[in-house]
CSV table of C-alpha atoms in Angstrom, one decimal:
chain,number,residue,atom,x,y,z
Y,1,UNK,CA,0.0,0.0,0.0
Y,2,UNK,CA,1.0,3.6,-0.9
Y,3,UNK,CA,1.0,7.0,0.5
Y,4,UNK,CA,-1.7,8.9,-1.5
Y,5,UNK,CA,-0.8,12.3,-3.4
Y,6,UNK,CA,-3.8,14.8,-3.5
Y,7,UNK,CA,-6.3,13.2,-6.6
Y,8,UNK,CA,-9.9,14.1,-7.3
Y,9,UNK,CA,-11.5,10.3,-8.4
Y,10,UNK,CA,-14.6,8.8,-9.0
Y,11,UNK,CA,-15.2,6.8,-6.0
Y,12,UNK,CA,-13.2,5.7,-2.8
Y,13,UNK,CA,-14.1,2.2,-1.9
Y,14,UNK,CA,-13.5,1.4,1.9
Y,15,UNK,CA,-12.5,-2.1,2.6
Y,16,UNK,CA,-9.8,-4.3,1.2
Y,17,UNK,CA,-11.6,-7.3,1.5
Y,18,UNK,CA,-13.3,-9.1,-1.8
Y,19,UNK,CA,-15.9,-7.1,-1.8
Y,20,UNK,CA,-13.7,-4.0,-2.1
Y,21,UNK,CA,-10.8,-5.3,-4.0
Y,22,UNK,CA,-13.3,-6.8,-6.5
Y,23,UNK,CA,-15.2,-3.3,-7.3
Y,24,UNK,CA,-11.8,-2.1,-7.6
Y,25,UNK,CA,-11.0,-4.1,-10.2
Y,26,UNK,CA,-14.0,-3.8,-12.1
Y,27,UNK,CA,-14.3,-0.2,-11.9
Y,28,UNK,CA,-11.1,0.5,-13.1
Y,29,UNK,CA,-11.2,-1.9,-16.0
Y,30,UNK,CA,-14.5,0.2,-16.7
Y,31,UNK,CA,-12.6,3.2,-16.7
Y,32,UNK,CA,-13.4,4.9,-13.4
Y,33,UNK,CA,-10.3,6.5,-11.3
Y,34,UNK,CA,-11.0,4.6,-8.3
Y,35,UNK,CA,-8.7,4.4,-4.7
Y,36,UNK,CA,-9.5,1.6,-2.3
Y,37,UNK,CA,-9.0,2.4,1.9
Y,38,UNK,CA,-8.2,-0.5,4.0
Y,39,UNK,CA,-7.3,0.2,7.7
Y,40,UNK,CA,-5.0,-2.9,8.3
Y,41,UNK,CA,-3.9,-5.6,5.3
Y,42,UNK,CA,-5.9,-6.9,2.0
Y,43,UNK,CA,-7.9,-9.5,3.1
Y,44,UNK,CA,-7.6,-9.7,6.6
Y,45,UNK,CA,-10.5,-10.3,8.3
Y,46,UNK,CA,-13.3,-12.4,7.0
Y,47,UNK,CA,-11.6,-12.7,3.1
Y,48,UNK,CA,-8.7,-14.3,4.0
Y,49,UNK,CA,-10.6,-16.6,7.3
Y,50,UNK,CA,-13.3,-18.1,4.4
Y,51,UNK,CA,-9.5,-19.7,3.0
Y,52,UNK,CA,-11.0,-18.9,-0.2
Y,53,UNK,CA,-13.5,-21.5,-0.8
Y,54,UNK,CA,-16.0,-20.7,-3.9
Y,55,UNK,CA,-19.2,-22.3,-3.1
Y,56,UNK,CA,-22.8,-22.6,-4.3
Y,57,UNK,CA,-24.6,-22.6,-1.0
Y,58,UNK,CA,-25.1,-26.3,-0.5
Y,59,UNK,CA,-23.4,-25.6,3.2
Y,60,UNK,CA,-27.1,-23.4,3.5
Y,61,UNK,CA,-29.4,-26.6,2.8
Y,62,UNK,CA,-28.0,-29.2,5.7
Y,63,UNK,CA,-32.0,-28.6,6.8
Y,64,UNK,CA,-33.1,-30.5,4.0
Y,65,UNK,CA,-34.4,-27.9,2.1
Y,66,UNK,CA,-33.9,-25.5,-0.3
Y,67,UNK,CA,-33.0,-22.1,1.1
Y,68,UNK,CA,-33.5,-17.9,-0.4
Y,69,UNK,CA,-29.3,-18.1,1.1
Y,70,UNK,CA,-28.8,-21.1,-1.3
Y,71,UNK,CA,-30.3,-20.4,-4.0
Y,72,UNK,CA,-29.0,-16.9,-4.3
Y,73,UNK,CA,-25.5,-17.6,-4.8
Y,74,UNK,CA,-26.3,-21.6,-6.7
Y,75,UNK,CA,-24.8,-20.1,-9.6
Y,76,UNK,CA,-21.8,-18.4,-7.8
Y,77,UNK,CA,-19.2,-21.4,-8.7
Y,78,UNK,CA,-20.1,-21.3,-12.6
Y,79,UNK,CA,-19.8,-17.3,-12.5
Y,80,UNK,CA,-16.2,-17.5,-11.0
Y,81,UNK,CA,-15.1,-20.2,-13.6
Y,82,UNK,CA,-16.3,-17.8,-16.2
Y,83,UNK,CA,-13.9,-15.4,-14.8
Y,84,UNK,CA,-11.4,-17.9,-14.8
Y,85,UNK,CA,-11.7,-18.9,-18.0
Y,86,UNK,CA,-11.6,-14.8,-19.2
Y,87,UNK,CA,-15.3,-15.0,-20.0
Y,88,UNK,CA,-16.5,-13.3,-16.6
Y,89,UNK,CA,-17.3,-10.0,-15.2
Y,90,UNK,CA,-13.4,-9.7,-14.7
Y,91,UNK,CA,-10.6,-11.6,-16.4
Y,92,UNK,CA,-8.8,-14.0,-13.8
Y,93,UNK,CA,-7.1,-16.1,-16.3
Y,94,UNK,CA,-3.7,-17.5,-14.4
Y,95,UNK,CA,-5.3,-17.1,-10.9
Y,96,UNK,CA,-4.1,-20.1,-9.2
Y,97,UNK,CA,-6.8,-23.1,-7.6
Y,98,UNK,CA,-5.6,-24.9,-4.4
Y,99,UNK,CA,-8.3,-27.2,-5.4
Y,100,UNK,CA,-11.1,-28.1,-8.3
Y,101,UNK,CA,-13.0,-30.1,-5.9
Y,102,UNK,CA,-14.4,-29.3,-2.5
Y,103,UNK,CA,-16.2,-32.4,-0.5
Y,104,UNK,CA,-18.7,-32.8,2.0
Y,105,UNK,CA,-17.8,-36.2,4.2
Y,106,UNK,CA,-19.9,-38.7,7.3
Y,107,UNK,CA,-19.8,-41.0,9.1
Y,108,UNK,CA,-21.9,-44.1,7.8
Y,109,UNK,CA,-25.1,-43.4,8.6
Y,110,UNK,CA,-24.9,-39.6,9.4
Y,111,UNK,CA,-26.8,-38.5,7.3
Y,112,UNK,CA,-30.5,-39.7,7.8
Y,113,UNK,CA,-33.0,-37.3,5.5
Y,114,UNK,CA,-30.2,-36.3,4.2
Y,115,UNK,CA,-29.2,-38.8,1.9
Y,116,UNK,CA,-32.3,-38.6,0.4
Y,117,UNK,CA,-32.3,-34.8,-0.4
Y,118,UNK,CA,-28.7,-35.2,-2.0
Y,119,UNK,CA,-29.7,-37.5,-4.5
Y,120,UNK,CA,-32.4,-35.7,-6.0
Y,121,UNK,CA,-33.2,-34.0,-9.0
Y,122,UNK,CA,-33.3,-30.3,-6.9
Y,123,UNK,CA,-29.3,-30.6,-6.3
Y,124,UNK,CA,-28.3,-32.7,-9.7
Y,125,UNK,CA,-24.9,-31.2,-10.8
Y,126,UNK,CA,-24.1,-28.9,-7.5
Y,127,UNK,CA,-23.7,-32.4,-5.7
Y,128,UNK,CA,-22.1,-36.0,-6.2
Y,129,UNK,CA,-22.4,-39.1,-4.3
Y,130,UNK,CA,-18.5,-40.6,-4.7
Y,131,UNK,CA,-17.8,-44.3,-5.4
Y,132,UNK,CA,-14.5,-45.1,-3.1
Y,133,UNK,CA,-13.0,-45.4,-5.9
Y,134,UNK,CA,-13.0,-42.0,-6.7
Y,135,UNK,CA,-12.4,-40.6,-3.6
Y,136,UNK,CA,-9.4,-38.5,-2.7
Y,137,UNK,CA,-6.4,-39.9,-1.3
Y,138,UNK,CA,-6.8,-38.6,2.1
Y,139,UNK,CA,-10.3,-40.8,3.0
Y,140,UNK,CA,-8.0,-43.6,2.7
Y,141,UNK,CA,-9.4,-46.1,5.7
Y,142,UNK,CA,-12.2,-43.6,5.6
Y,143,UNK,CA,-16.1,-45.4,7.1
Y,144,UNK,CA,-18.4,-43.3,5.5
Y,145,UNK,CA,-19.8,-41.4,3.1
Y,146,UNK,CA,-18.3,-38.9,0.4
Y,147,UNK,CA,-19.4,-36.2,-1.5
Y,148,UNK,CA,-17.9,-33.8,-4.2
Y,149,UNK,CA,-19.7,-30.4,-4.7
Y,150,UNK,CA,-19.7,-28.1,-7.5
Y,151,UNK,CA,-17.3,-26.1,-5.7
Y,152,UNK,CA,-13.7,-25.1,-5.5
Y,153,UNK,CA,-10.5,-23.5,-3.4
Y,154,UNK,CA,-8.7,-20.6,-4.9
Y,155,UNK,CA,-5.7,-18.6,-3.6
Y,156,UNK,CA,-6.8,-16.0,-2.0
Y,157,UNK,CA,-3.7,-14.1,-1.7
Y,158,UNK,CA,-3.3,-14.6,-5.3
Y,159,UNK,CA,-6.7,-13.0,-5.7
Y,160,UNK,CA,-6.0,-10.0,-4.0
Y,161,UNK,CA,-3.3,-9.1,-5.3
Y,162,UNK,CA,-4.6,-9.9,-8.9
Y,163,UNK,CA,-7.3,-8.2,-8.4
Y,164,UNK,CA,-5.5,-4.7,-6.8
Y,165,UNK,CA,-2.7,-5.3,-9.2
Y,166,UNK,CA,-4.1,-3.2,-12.0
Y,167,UNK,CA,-3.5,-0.1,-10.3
Y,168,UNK,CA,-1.3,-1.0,-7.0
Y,169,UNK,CA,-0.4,2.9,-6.5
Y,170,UNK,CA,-4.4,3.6,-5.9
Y,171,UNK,CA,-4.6,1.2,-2.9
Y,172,UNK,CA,-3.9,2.9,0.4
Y,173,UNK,CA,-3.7,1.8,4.0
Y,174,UNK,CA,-6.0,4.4,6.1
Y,175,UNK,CA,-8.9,4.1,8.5
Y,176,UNK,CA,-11.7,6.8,7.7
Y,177,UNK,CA,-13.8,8.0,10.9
Y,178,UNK,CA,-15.6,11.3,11.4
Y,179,UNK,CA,-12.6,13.3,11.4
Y,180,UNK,CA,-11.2,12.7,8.5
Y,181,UNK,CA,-14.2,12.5,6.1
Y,182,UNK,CA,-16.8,14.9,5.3
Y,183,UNK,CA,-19.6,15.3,3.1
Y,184,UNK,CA,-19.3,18.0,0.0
Y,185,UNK,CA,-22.1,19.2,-3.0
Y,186,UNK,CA,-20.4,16.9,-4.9
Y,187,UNK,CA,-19.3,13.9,-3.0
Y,188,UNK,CA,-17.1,13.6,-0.2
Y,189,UNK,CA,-13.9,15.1,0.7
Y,190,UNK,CA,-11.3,12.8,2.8
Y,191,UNK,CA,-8.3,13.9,4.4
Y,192,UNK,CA,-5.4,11.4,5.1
Y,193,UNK,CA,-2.5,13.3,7.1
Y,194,UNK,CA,-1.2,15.6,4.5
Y,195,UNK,CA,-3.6,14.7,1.7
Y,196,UNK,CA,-7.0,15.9,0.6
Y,197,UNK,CA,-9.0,13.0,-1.7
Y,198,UNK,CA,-12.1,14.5,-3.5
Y,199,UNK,CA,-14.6,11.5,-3.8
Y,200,UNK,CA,-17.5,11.6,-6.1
Y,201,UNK,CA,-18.9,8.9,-4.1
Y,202,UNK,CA,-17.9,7.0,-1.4
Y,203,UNK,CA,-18.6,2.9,-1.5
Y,204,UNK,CA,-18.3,1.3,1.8
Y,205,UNK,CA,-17.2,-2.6,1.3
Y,206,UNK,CA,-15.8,-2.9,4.7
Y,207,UNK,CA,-17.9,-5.5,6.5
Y,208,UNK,CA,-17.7,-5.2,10.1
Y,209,UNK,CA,-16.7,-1.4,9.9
Y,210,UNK,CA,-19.5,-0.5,7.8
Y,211,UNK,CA,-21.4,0.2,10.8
Y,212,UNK,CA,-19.2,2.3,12.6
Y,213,UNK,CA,-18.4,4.2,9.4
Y,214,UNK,CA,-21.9,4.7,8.7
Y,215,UNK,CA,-23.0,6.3,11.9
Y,216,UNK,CA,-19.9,8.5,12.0
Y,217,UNK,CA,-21.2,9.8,8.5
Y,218,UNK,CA,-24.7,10.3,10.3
Y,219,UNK,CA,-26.1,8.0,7.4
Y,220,UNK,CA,-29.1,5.9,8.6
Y,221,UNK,CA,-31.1,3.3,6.9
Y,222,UNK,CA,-29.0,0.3,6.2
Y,223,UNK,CA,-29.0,-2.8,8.0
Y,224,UNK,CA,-25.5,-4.7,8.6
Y,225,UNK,CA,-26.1,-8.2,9.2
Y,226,UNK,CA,-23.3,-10.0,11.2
Y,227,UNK,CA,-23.5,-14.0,11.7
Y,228,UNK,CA,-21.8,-16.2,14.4
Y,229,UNK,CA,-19.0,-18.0,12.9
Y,230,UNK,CA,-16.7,-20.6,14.7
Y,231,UNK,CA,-14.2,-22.8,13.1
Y,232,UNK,CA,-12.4,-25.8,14.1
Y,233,UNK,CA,-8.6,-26.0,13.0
Y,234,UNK,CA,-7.3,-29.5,12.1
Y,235,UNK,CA,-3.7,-30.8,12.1
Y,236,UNK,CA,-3.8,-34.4,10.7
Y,237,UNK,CA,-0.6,-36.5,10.1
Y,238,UNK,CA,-1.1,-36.5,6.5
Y,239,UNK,CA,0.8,-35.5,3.6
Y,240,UNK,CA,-2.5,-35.4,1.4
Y,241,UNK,CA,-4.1,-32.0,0.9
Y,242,UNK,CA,-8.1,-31.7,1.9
Y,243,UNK,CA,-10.7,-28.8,1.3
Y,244,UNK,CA,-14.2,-30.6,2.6
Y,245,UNK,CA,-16.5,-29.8,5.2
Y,246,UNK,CA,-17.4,-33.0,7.6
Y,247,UNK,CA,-20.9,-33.3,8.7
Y,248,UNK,CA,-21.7,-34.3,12.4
């Protein structure tokens, strides 16, 4: 990240997660001047923790149903491949996967309803019941079940910087608050230590501190939804590489 020099831009984007890195990106390739604002590092809060798994919401339907959450983003692996192929929103070509595959593992049994729900016509193609034949090496003396979604792992880090690449020199670290960002006529003036950033608009991606951001601004109306999230780390004795999530 750079010191800015005075500019007048389009937007300013805070948040250097996805969300902001990937407006960033396709804003510039649009032909906007654009900066992007993050307070700490690219990526380092919720971007970097969902260790870039791409995913069409079958995570959402472990009730045995379809979901508004799962269905929304069903399509979301086939869109990234586009991109991946150059035939997306933004050209990712090169971008590196950790993994084509992502699974979805039980215990024999586990499953109950389950089972049932996975093999029908709702969820044909965004989920496959694997032979043990075809499952990855690291299920090896595995007793259970196996599935392989419609998903995939990508580098994330890769991502980023891809994606903030284009124009590195427009991506600062700074944290805006109340102090250093005020309304104007014509958009929003932000001042970072020496430097004065005219903003035709200002485009909060930031997550968690879109709340905090927007009630410094005095700007009401907008619900930020935050879920509980807790993950378990695993450290196996094994040399074979795993992206799955294992149903209890």
């Amino acid at each position: 990240m750079n010191k800015p020099s005075d500019q007048r831009v389009d937007a300013a984007l805070v948040g250097g997660g996805i969300a902001g890195a990937w407006l960033y990106r396709l804003l510039s390739d649009r032909g906007y001047e654009v900066i992007l604002l993050e307070r700490d590092k690219l990526g380092c809060d919720q971007t970097l923790a969902s260790q870039g798994m791409i995913h069409g919401g079958i995570k959402y339907v472990l009730g045995g149903k379809l979901t508004g959450a799962s269905e929304a983003i069903a399509s979301m692996p086939e869109r990234w491949r586009d991109c991946l192929s150059g035939d997306g929103d933004i050209d990712l070509q090169g971008l590196p996967l950790l993994s084509d595959r992502y699974y979805m593992f039980a215990a024999s049994g586990g499953l109950g309803k389950l089972t049932g729900f996975f093999a029908s016509k709702m969820l044909r193609g965004r989920i496959e019941k694997l032979s043990r034949g075809d499952w990855p090496e690291a299920f090896e003396g595995f007793d259970g079940v196996v599935y392989a979604l419609n998903d995939f792992v990508i580098d994330t880090h890769a991502l980023l910087s891809q994606l903030t690449g284009i124009k590195p020199d427009n991506v600062f670290q700074a944290e805006l608050s109340a102090e250093n960002v005020t309304p104007a006529e014509d958009g929003f003036v932000i001042r970072l230590a020496d430097t004065t950033i005219h903003a035709g608009h200002l485009i909060s991606c930031a997550g968690n501190g879109s709340a905090g951001l927007l009630a410094a601004l005095g700007i009401s109306g907008f619900e930020v939804q935050q879920r509980p999230l807790k993950q378990v780390v695993v450290h196996a004795e094994h040399e074979a590489q795993l992206f799955a999530h294992c149903l209890t």
